[in-house]
Amino acid sequence: MKKARLYRIYFAVLATLVLSGCGGGVGAPENEPVQGGEVVVDFPADTLRQKLIEEKTPGVDANTTVFGYKAYKIVYETEDETGALVHASGLMVVPTDRGVTPEDARKLAYMRQKGFSLVSDSHGTIFADKEAPTAVAEATLAPAGSPILLSALAGFVTLQADYIGFGTSADRYHPYLLKHSSTEATVDFIHAARKFAQKNNIPLNSQLYLTGYSEGGYVSLAALQELEQEENVTFAAPMAGPYMMDQMALGVVAQDTIPIPSFIADVAYSYALSYEHNVSELLREPYASDASTLFDGRYTRLQIDARLPKVTEELFTRSAIDGVLRQDPSYWFYGALQLNSTAYWAPKTPTRFLQCLGDDVIPYAMTAGTVNVMKNLFKAPDVEAVPVEVAYTGDSNTTLRLGHAACAGPAYLVVTQMMAEIRKRTIGY
């Protein structure tokens, strides 16, 4: 299948299923005996394929390779920002032969013989508990999100940690864009998923790929830094992440208005809690007092944005704005932003930073600057920035420009193809 046609199929799948779901699933999974987790989705390939055909997905027909989609919820132990132990949860999605064609059954048998390659896919920013990967799976009993591409179509085993503050740990605040807990929740879930696979006869090979979008881009890069200390990572592809937290905050407070205030307000709230400062040092009232309610997991981004001001000086205190504008590392908040940045080191893993040139939330300059620092200051051997619009269209002169939300679909298409090509060269399928 030519790459352009594959991209069209993947994009149509993402548009018809990731956004709308699969119509409520096909009934609850049977009570399958599982060690160390539970089955929350068991969706047959033929039903998934039929849904795609009914949606008139371009390029999808009876001959399109589609695997069954089985998702497990796994509860595991990790650490929060203080080092305290937390029971967290995550979703592990595995391709299965349920409802596959004879030809796809043969393909899957070969994959199992070689072992599945593992992809840790860190999800983007969410605010409501109901948006966490395990919560979506339990509520819909159906395929959702990027694992449709990565597992049901491309044949990877996909991991999505809920993060602390969601799923099983929803009674805690989410330490938003904080490096330690983001890293631990992801790395510990990878370890837990490998143990789960051993106990439940899910064959994995030695390959590990890391990716994620927006907050997930930040998280995947943070996890890469720790994982490189203990193993070889096959490939990393962070997407549209705020890797330079200090520079991101500087860019935000230097503007008169903040189009999406929920993001930066959650940073202020979670950093204040994690560093044991009063939220009112950063956010003005009544927003400082409201933050614990706004970010308690009941509300979506749109609901939170509706209750926050878009004028920078109405949301942030003058001392917080001035401290960031001075770029003063002795000011606790700016110093914490520097410490929690994920850009200032040299990955040894081949790493591609995907970002849209038209991103209206996290500027492309964030990615370009991260790559520049890693290459020139830290001498990283194999890092590159990949403009998604160019990679998606195959046209270096394209005028297509996609914003942050619109970029996610094409970005996942590009990164799935990248990983599939590496796996083909190295594993043979």
CSV table of C-alpha atoms in Angstrom, one decimal:
chain,number,residue,atom,x,y,z
A,1,MET,CA,0.0,0.0,0.0
A,2,LYS,CA,1.4,3.4,-0.9
A,3,LYS,CA,2.1,5.8,1.9
A,4,ALA,CA,-0.3,8.5,0.7
A,5,ARG,CA,-3.1,6.0,0.5
A,6,LEU,CA,-2.3,4.7,4.0
A,7,TYR,CA,-2.4,8.2,5.4
A,8,ARG,CA,-5.8,8.8,3.8
A,9,ILE,CA,-7.2,5.7,5.4
A,10,TYR,CA,-5.7,6.5,8.8
A,11,PHE,CA,-7.0,10.0,8.7
A,12,ALA,CA,-10.5,8.9,7.8
A,13,VAL,CA,-10.4,6.3,10.6
A,14,LEU,CA,-9.3,9.0,13.0
A,15,ALA,CA,-12.0,11.4,11.9
A,16,THR,CA,-14.8,8.9,12.0
A,17,LEU,CA,-13.9,6.9,15.1
A,18,VAL,CA,-11.6,8.9,17.4
A,19,LEU,CA,-14.0,11.8,17.6
A,20,SER,CA,-17.3,10.0,17.5
A,21,GLY,CA,-16.6,6.6,19.0
A,22,CYS,CA,-17.8,3.3,17.7
A,23,GLY,CA,-21.5,3.6,18.5
A,24,GLY,CA,-21.4,2.3,22.1
A,25,GLY,CA,-19.6,-0.9,21.7
A,26,VAL,CA,-20.9,-4.4,21.2
A,27,GLY,CA,-21.7,-5.4,24.7
A,28,ALA,CA,-19.6,-5.9,27.8
A,29,PRO,CA,-16.5,-8.1,27.6
A,30,GLU,CA,-16.9,-11.7,28.8
A,31,ASN,CA,-15.6,-12.5,32.3
A,32,GLU,CA,-12.2,-13.6,31.0
A,33,PRO,CA,-9.7,-14.7,33.6
A,34,VAL,CA,-6.8,-12.2,33.6
A,35,GLN,CA,-3.9,-11.9,36.0
A,36,GLY,CA,-3.2,-8.4,37.2
A,37,GLY,CA,-5.8,-6.5,35.3
A,38,GLU,CA,-9.2,-6.6,33.7
A,39,VAL,CA,-10.6,-6.6,30.2
A,40,VAL,CA,-12.6,-3.4,29.6
A,41,VAL,CA,-13.0,-3.6,25.8
A,42,ASP,CA,-13.1,-6.6,23.5
A,43,PHE,CA,-14.1,-5.4,20.1
A,44,PRO,CA,-14.0,-7.7,17.0
A,45,ALA,CA,-12.2,-6.7,13.8
A,46,ASP,CA,-15.2,-7.4,11.5
A,47,THR,CA,-17.4,-5.1,13.5
A,48,LEU,CA,-14.8,-2.4,13.4
A,49,ARG,CA,-14.2,-2.9,9.7
A,50,GLN,CA,-17.9,-2.8,9.0
A,51,LYS,CA,-18.2,0.5,10.9
A,52,LEU,CA,-15.5,2.0,8.7
A,53,ILE,CA,-17.2,0.8,5.6
A,54,GLU,CA,-20.5,2.2,6.7
A,55,GLU,CA,-18.8,5.5,7.4
A,56,LYS,CA,-17.6,5.4,3.8
A,57,THR,CA,-14.0,5.6,5.0
A,58,PRO,CA,-11.8,6.1,1.8
A,59,GLY,CA,-9.7,3.0,1.0
A,60,VAL,CA,-11.3,0.7,3.6
A,61,ASP,CA,-13.0,-2.4,2.2
A,62,ALA,CA,-13.3,-6.1,3.0
A,63,ASN,CA,-9.6,-6.6,2.2
A,64,THR,CA,-8.3,-3.9,4.6
A,65,THR,CA,-6.2,-5.3,7.4
A,66,VAL,CA,-8.0,-4.7,10.7
A,67,PHE,CA,-7.3,-6.5,13.9
A,68,GLY,CA,-9.5,-7.0,16.9
A,69,TYR,CA,-9.1,-4.4,19.7
A,70,LYS,CA,-8.8,-5.7,23.3
A,71,ALA,CA,-8.1,-3.2,26.0
A,72,TYR,CA,-7.0,-4.0,29.6
A,73,LYS,CA,-7.2,-1.8,32.6
A,74,ILE,CA,-4.1,-2.2,34.8
A,75,VAL,CA,-3.6,-0.8,38.2
A,76,TYR,CA,0.0,-0.3,39.3
A,77,GLU,CA,2.1,1.6,41.9
A,78,THR,CA,4.0,4.8,41.1
A,79,GLU,CA,5.2,8.0,42.8
A,80,ASP,CA,3.8,11.5,43.1
A,81,GLU,CA,5.9,14.7,43.2
A,82,THR,CA,6.8,14.1,46.9
A,83,GLY,CA,7.9,10.5,46.3
A,84,ALA,CA,4.8,9.1,48.0
A,85,LEU,CA,3.4,5.9,46.6
A,86,VAL,CA,0.2,6.1,44.5
A,87,HIS,CA,-2.0,3.5,42.9
A,88,ALA,CA,-2.5,4.7,39.3
A,89,SER,CA,-4.1,3.1,36.3
A,90,GLY,CA,-3.5,2.8,32.6
A,91,LEU,CA,-4.9,1.2,29.4
A,92,MET,CA,-3.1,-1.6,27.5
A,93,VAL,CA,-4.5,-2.2,24.0
A,94,VAL,CA,-3.6,-5.5,22.2
A,95,PRO,CA,-4.4,-6.6,18.7
A,96,THR,CA,-6.4,-9.8,18.6
A,97,ASP,CA,-7.7,-12.3,16.1
A,98,ARG,CA,-11.3,-11.9,17.2
A,99,GLY,CA,-13.3,-11.3,14.0
A,100,VAL,CA,-10.3,-11.1,11.7
A,101,THR,CA,-10.1,-12.4,8.1
A,102,PRO,CA,-8.1,-15.6,7.5
A,103,GLU,CA,-5.4,-13.5,5.9
A,104,ASP,CA,-5.2,-11.1,8.8
A,105,ALA,CA,-5.2,-14.1,11.2
A,106,ARG,CA,-2.0,-15.3,9.5
A,107,LYS,CA,-0.5,-11.8,9.8
A,108,LEU,CA,-1.3,-11.7,13.5
A,109,ALA,CA,0.1,-15.2,14.1
A,110,TYR,CA,3.4,-14.0,12.5
A,111,MET,CA,3.3,-10.9,14.7
A,112,ARG,CA,2.8,-13.1,17.8
A,113,GLN,CA,5.7,-15.3,16.7
A,114,LYS,CA,8.0,-12.3,16.4
A,115,GLY,CA,6.5,-10.6,19.4
A,116,PHE,CA,4.5,-7.4,19.5
A,117,SER,CA,6.4,-4.1,19.5
A,118,LEU,CA,5.3,-1.8,22.4
A,119,VAL,CA,4.3,1.8,22.0
A,120,SER,CA,3.9,4.1,25.1
A,121,ASP,CA,1.5,6.8,23.9
A,122,SER,CA,1.1,9.6,26.4
A,123,HIS,CA,-2.3,11.3,26.1
A,124,GLY,CA,-2.8,15.1,25.7
A,125,THR,CA,-4.2,17.5,28.3
A,126,ILE,CA,-7.5,16.5,29.8
A,127,PHE,CA,-9.3,18.0,32.8
A,128,ALA,CA,-12.4,15.8,33.3
A,129,ASP,CA,-12.0,12.4,34.9
A,130,LYS,CA,-14.4,11.0,32.2
A,131,GLU,CA,-11.8,11.8,29.6
A,132,ALA,CA,-9.0,9.5,31.0
A,133,PRO,CA,-8.2,6.5,28.7
A,134,THR,CA,-9.5,3.9,31.1
A,135,ALA,CA,-12.6,5.9,31.9
A,136,VAL,CA,-13.5,6.2,28.2
A,137,ALA,CA,-12.9,2.5,27.6
A,138,GLU,CA,-15.1,1.6,30.6
A,139,ALA,CA,-17.9,4.0,29.5
A,140,THR,CA,-18.0,3.1,25.8
A,141,LEU,CA,-16.9,-0.5,25.7
A,142,ALA,CA,-15.5,0.5,22.3
A,143,PRO,CA,-12.2,1.5,20.5
A,144,ALA,CA,-11.2,5.1,21.0
A,145,GLY,CA,-8.3,7.4,20.3
A,146,SER,CA,-4.9,6.7,18.8
A,147,PRO,CA,-4.8,3.0,19.7
A,148,ILE,CA,-7.3,2.5,16.8
A,149,LEU,CA,-4.4,3.4,14.5
A,150,LEU,CA,-1.6,2.0,16.5
A,151,SER,CA,-3.2,-1.4,17.6
A,152,ALA,CA,-6.2,-2.2,15.4
A,153,LEU,CA,-4.6,-1.1,12.1
A,154,ALA,CA,-0.8,-1.1,12.6
A,155,GLY,CA,-0.5,-4.0,15.0
A,156,PHE,CA,1.3,-2.5,18.0
A,157,VAL,CA,0.6,-3.0,21.6
A,158,THR,CA,-0.3,0.4,22.9
A,159,LEU,CA,0.0,1.8,26.4
A,160,GLN,CA,-1.8,4.9,27.7
A,161,ALA,CA,-1.2,5.8,31.3
A,162,ASP,CA,-4.1,7.8,32.8
A,163,TYR,CA,-1.6,9.9,34.8
A,164,ILE,CA,-1.9,10.7,38.5
A,165,GLY,CA,-5.1,12.5,39.2
A,166,PHE,CA,-7.2,10.5,36.7
A,167,GLY,CA,-8.5,6.9,36.6
A,168,THR,CA,-7.8,5.0,39.8
A,169,SER,CA,-6.0,8.0,41.3
A,170,ALA,CA,-8.8,10.5,40.5
A,171,ASP,CA,-9.0,11.5,44.2
A,172,ARG,CA,-5.7,13.3,43.8
A,173,TYR,CA,-4.8,16.5,42.0
A,174,HIS,CA,-3.1,16.1,38.6
A,175,PRO,CA,0.5,17.3,38.8
A,176,TYR,CA,0.2,19.0,35.4
A,177,LEU,CA,3.4,19.3,33.4
A,178,LEU,CA,5.6,18.3,36.4
A,179,LYS,CA,8.5,16.2,35.4
A,180,HIS,CA,9.0,13.6,38.2
A,181,SER,CA,5.4,12.4,38.5
A,182,SER,CA,4.9,12.5,34.7
A,183,THR,CA,7.9,10.4,34.2
A,184,GLU,CA,7.2,7.9,37.0
A,185,ALA,CA,3.6,7.3,36.0
A,186,THR,CA,4.7,6.5,32.5
A,187,VAL,CA,7.8,4.4,33.2
A,188,ASP,CA,6.2,2.5,36.0
A,189,PHE,CA,3.2,1.7,33.7
A,190,ILE,CA,5.6,0.4,31.0
A,191,HIS,CA,7.1,-1.9,33.6
A,192,ALA,CA,3.7,-3.0,34.9
A,193,ALA,CA,2.5,-3.7,31.4
A,194,ARG,CA,5.4,-5.9,30.6
A,195,LYS,CA,4.8,-7.9,33.7
A,196,PHE,CA,1.1,-8.2,32.8
A,197,ALA,CA,2.0,-9.4,29.3
A,198,GLN,CA,4.3,-12.1,30.8
A,199,LYS,CA,1.5,-13.3,33.1
A,200,ASN,CA,-1.2,-13.3,30.4
A,201,ASN,CA,0.7,-14.8,27.4
A,202,ILE,CA,0.9,-11.6,25.4
A,203,PRO,CA,4.2,-11.9,23.5
A,204,LEU,CA,6.3,-8.8,23.3
A,205,ASN,CA,9.6,-8.3,21.6
A,206,SER,CA,12.3,-5.9,22.9
A,207,GLN,CA,11.2,-2.9,20.9
A,208,LEU,CA,9.9,0.2,22.8
A,209,TYR,CA,8.6,3.3,21.0
A,210,LEU,CA,7.6,6.5,22.8
A,211,THR,CA,5.1,9.1,21.6
A,212,GLY,CA,2.4,11.4,22.8
A,213,TYR,CA,0.7,14.7,21.8
A,214,SER,CA,0.7,18.1,23.6
A,215,GLU,CA,1.0,17.2,27.4
A,216,GLY,CA,1.8,13.8,26.1
A,217,GLY,CA,4.7,15.1,24.0
A,218,TYR,CA,6.1,16.6,27.2
A,219,VAL,CA,5.5,13.4,29.1
A,220,SER,CA,7.0,11.1,26.5
A,221,LEU,CA,10.2,13.2,26.4
A,222,ALA,CA,10.5,13.2,30.2
A,223,ALA,CA,10.0,9.4,30.2
A,224,LEU,CA,12.7,9.0,27.5
A,225,GLN,CA,15.3,10.7,29.7
A,226,GLU,CA,14.7,8.2,32.5
A,227,LEU,CA,14.3,5.1,30.3
A,228,GLU,CA,17.6,5.7,28.6
A,229,GLN,CA,19.3,5.1,31.9
A,230,GLU,CA,18.1,1.5,32.0
A,231,GLU,CA,17.4,0.3,28.5
A,232,ASN,CA,17.6,1.0,24.8
A,233,VAL,CA,14.6,2.8,23.4
A,234,THR,CA,13.9,2.0,19.7
A,235,PHE,CA,12.5,5.4,18.7
A,236,ALA,CA,10.9,8.5,20.2
A,237,ALA,CA,8.5,10.9,18.6
A,238,PRO,CA,7.2,13.6,21.0
A,239,MET,CA,4.5,15.7,19.4
A,240,ALA,CA,3.6,19.4,20.0
A,241,GLY,CA,4.8,19.5,23.6
A,242,PRO,CA,5.7,22.4,25.9
A,243,TYR,CA,9.3,21.1,26.4
A,244,MET,CA,10.7,24.5,27.5
A,245,MET,CA,8.3,25.2,30.3
A,246,ASP,CA,10.2,28.4,31.3
A,247,GLN,CA,10.0,29.8,27.8
A,248,MET,CA,6.4,28.8,27.4
A,249,ALA,CA,5.4,30.7,30.5
A,250,LEU,CA,7.4,33.7,29.4
A,251,GLY,CA,5.6,33.7,26.1
A,252,VAL,CA,2.2,33.5,27.9
A,253,VAL,CA,2.6,36.2,30.4
A,254,ALA,CA,4.3,38.6,27.9
A,255,GLN,CA,1.0,38.7,26.0
A,256,ASP,CA,-2.0,40.9,27.0
A,257,THR,CA,-4.5,38.1,26.6
A,258,ILE,CA,-4.5,34.3,27.0
A,259,PRO,CA,-6.8,32.6,24.4
A,260,ILE,CA,-7.0,29.3,26.4
A,261,PRO,CA,-6.5,30.2,30.1
A,262,SER,CA,-7.2,26.8,31.5
A,263,PHE,CA,-3.8,25.4,30.4
A,264,ILE,CA,-1.7,28.0,32.2
A,265,ALA,CA,-4.0,28.3,35.2
A,266,ASP,CA,-3.7,24.5,35.7
A,267,VAL,CA,0.1,24.9,35.6
A,268,ALA,CA,0.0,27.6,38.2
A,269,TYR,CA,-2.4,25.5,40.4
A,270,SER,CA,-0.4,22.2,40.2
A,271,TYR,CA,3.0,23.9,40.6
A,272,ALA,CA,1.8,25.8,43.7
A,273,LEU,CA,0.5,22.6,45.3
A,274,SER,CA,3.6,20.6,44.4
A,275,TYR,CA,6.0,23.2,45.6
A,276,GLU,CA,3.9,24.0,48.7
A,277,HIS,CA,3.1,27.6,47.9
A,278,ASN,CA,-0.2,29.4,48.1
A,279,VAL,CA,-2.1,29.4,44.8
A,280,SER,CA,-2.9,33.1,45.5
A,281,GLU,CA,0.8,33.9,44.9
A,282,LEU,CA,0.2,33.1,41.2
A,283,LEU,CA,-3.5,33.5,40.5
A,284,ARG,CA,-5.6,36.4,41.4
A,285,GLU,CA,-8.8,36.0,43.4
A,286,PRO,CA,-11.4,34.7,43.0
A,287,TYR,CA,-9.6,32.3,40.6
A,288,ALA,CA,-7.0,31.2,43.2
A,289,SER,CA,-9.8,30.0,45.5
A,290,ASP,CA,-11.8,28.6,42.7
A,291,ALA,CA,-8.9,26.5,41.3
A,292,SER,CA,-9.4,23.5,43.6
A,293,THR,CA,-13.0,23.2,42.3
A,294,LEU,CA,-12.2,24.0,38.6
A,295,PHE,CA,-9.5,21.3,38.5
A,296,ASP,CA,-11.1,18.6,40.6
A,297,GLY,CA,-12.0,16.4,37.6
A,298,ARG,CA,-15.6,17.4,37.1
A,299,TYR,CA,-15.2,20.0,34.4
A,300,THR,CA,-14.0,20.0,30.8
A,301,ARG,CA,-11.6,22.5,29.3
A,302,LEU,CA,-14.4,24.5,27.7
A,303,GLN,CA,-16.3,24.7,31.0
A,304,ILE,CA,-13.1,25.8,32.8
A,305,ASP,CA,-12.2,28.4,30.2
A,306,ALA,CA,-15.7,29.9,30.5
A,307,ARG,CA,-15.0,30.7,34.2
A,308,LEU,CA,-11.5,32.2,33.7
A,309,PRO,CA,-10.5,35.6,32.4
A,310,LYS,CA,-8.6,35.9,29.1
A,311,VAL,CA,-6.8,39.1,30.2
A,312,THR,CA,-3.4,38.1,31.6
A,313,GLU,CA,-3.3,40.7,34.4
A,314,GLU,CA,-6.8,39.6,35.5
A,315,LEU,CA,-5.7,36.0,35.9
A,316,PHE,CA,-2.1,36.3,37.2
A,317,THR,CA,-0.8,38.4,40.1
A,318,ARG,CA,1.6,41.2,39.3
A,319,SER,CA,4.4,39.5,41.2
A,320,ALA,CA,4.0,36.3,39.2
A,321,ILE,CA,4.1,38.1,35.9
A,322,ASP,CA,7.1,40.2,36.9
A,323,GLY,CA,9.0,37.2,38.3
A,324,VAL,CA,8.6,35.3,35.0
A,325,LEU,CA,9.3,38.3,32.8
A,326,ARG,CA,12.6,38.8,34.7
A,327,GLN,CA,13.5,35.2,34.0
A,328,ASP,CA,14.8,35.0,37.5
A,329,PRO,CA,15.7,31.5,38.6
A,330,SER,CA,15.7,32.6,42.2
A,331,TYR,CA,11.9,33.2,41.9
A,332,TRP,CA,10.5,29.9,42.9
A,333,PHE,CA,7.9,29.6,40.1
A,334,TYR,CA,10.3,30.5,37.3
A,335,GLY,CA,13.0,28.3,38.9
A,336,ALA,CA,10.5,25.4,39.0
A,337,LEU,CA,9.6,25.9,35.4
A,338,GLN,CA,13.2,25.6,34.4
A,339,LEU,CA,13.7,22.5,36.5
A,340,ASN,CA,10.7,20.8,35.0
A,341,SER,CA,11.6,21.6,31.4
A,342,THR,CA,12.4,18.5,29.3
A,343,ALA,CA,14.5,20.2,26.6
A,344,TYR,CA,17.8,20.6,28.2
A,345,TRP,CA,19.6,17.3,27.6
A,346,ALA,CA,20.8,15.1,24.8
A,347,PRO,CA,18.8,12.0,23.9
A,348,LYS,CA,20.8,9.1,22.5
A,349,THR,CA,17.7,7.5,21.0
A,350,PRO,CA,16.7,8.5,17.5
A,351,THR,CA,14.1,11.2,18.2
A,352,ARG,CA,11.7,13.1,15.9
A,353,PHE,CA,9.8,16.1,17.2
A,354,LEU,CA,6.5,16.4,15.3
A,355,GLN,CA,4.7,19.7,15.3
A,356,CYS,CA,2.4,21.7,13.0
A,357,LEU,CA,3.7,24.9,11.6
A,358,GLY,CA,0.3,26.5,12.2
A,359,ASP,CA,0.1,25.5,15.9
A,360,ASP,CA,-1.9,28.2,17.7
A,361,VAL,CA,-1.3,27.0,21.2
A,362,ILE,CA,2.3,25.8,21.4
A,363,PRO,CA,4.3,27.6,18.7
A,364,TYR,CA,6.4,25.6,16.3
A,365,ALA,CA,9.3,27.6,17.7
A,366,MET,CA,9.1,25.5,20.8
A,367,THR,CA,10.0,22.4,18.9
A,368,ALA,CA,12.6,24.2,16.7
A,369,GLY,CA,14.2,25.7,19.8
A,370,THR,CA,14.3,22.4,21.6
A,371,VAL,CA,16.0,20.6,18.7
A,372,ASN,CA,18.4,23.5,18.4
A,373,VAL,CA,19.4,23.3,22.1
A,374,MET,CA,19.7,19.5,22.0
A,375,LYS,CA,21.9,19.5,18.9
A,376,ASN,CA,24.1,22.5,19.4
A,377,LEU,CA,24.4,22.8,23.2
A,378,PHE,CA,24.1,19.2,24.3
A,379,LYS,CA,25.3,17.5,21.1
A,380,ALA,CA,22.4,15.1,20.7
A,381,PRO,CA,23.4,12.7,17.8
A,382,ASP,CA,20.0,12.1,16.2
A,383,VAL,CA,17.2,14.6,16.8
A,384,GLU,CA,15.2,16.4,14.2
A,385,ALA,CA,12.1,18.6,13.9
A,386,VAL,CA,9.4,17.4,11.6
A,387,PRO,CA,6.8,19.9,10.3
A,388,VAL,CA,3.6,17.8,10.3
A,389,GLU,CA,2.0,19.6,7.3
A,390,VAL,CA,5.0,18.8,5.2
A,391,ALA,CA,5.3,15.1,6.3
A,392,TYR,CA,1.5,14.6,5.9
A,393,THR,CA,1.2,16.1,2.4
A,394,GLY,CA,4.7,15.1,1.2
A,395,ASP,CA,5.0,18.6,-0.2
A,396,SER,CA,7.8,20.8,1.2
A,397,ASN,CA,6.2,23.8,-0.3
A,398,THR,CA,2.7,23.2,1.1
A,399,THR,CA,0.7,26.1,2.3
A,400,LEU,CA,-1.4,23.9,4.7
A,401,ARG,CA,-1.3,25.2,8.2
A,402,LEU,CA,-3.0,23.3,11.0
A,403,GLY,CA,-3.8,24.5,14.5
A,404,HIS,CA,-3.0,22.6,17.7
A,405,ALA,CA,-6.2,20.6,17.9
A,406,ALA,CA,-6.5,19.9,14.1
A,407,CYS,CA,-2.8,18.8,14.0
A,408,ALA,CA,-3.3,15.9,16.3
A,409,GLY,CA,-4.8,13.5,13.7
A,410,PRO,CA,-2.3,14.0,11.0
A,411,ALA,CA,0.5,14.0,13.5
A,412,TYR,CA,-0.5,10.5,14.7
A,413,LEU,CA,-0.8,9.3,11.2
A,414,VAL,CA,2.7,10.4,10.4
A,415,VAL,CA,4.2,8.9,13.6
A,416,THR,CA,2.4,5.6,13.1
A,417,GLN,CA,3.9,5.3,9.7
A,418,MET,CA,7.3,6.2,11.0
A,419,MET,CA,7.2,3.5,13.6
A,420,ALA,CA,5.7,0.9,11.3
A,421,GLU,CA,8.5,1.5,8.8
A,422,ILE,CA,11.2,1.1,11.5
A,423,ARG,CA,9.5,-2.1,12.8
A,424,LYS,CA,9.4,-3.5,9.2
A,425,ARG,CA,13.1,-2.9,8.7
A,426,THR,CA,14.1,-4.3,12.1
A,427,ILE,CA,11.6,-7.0,13.0
A,428,GLY,CA,10.3,-8.0,9.6
A,429,TYR,CA,6.6,-7.2,9.7
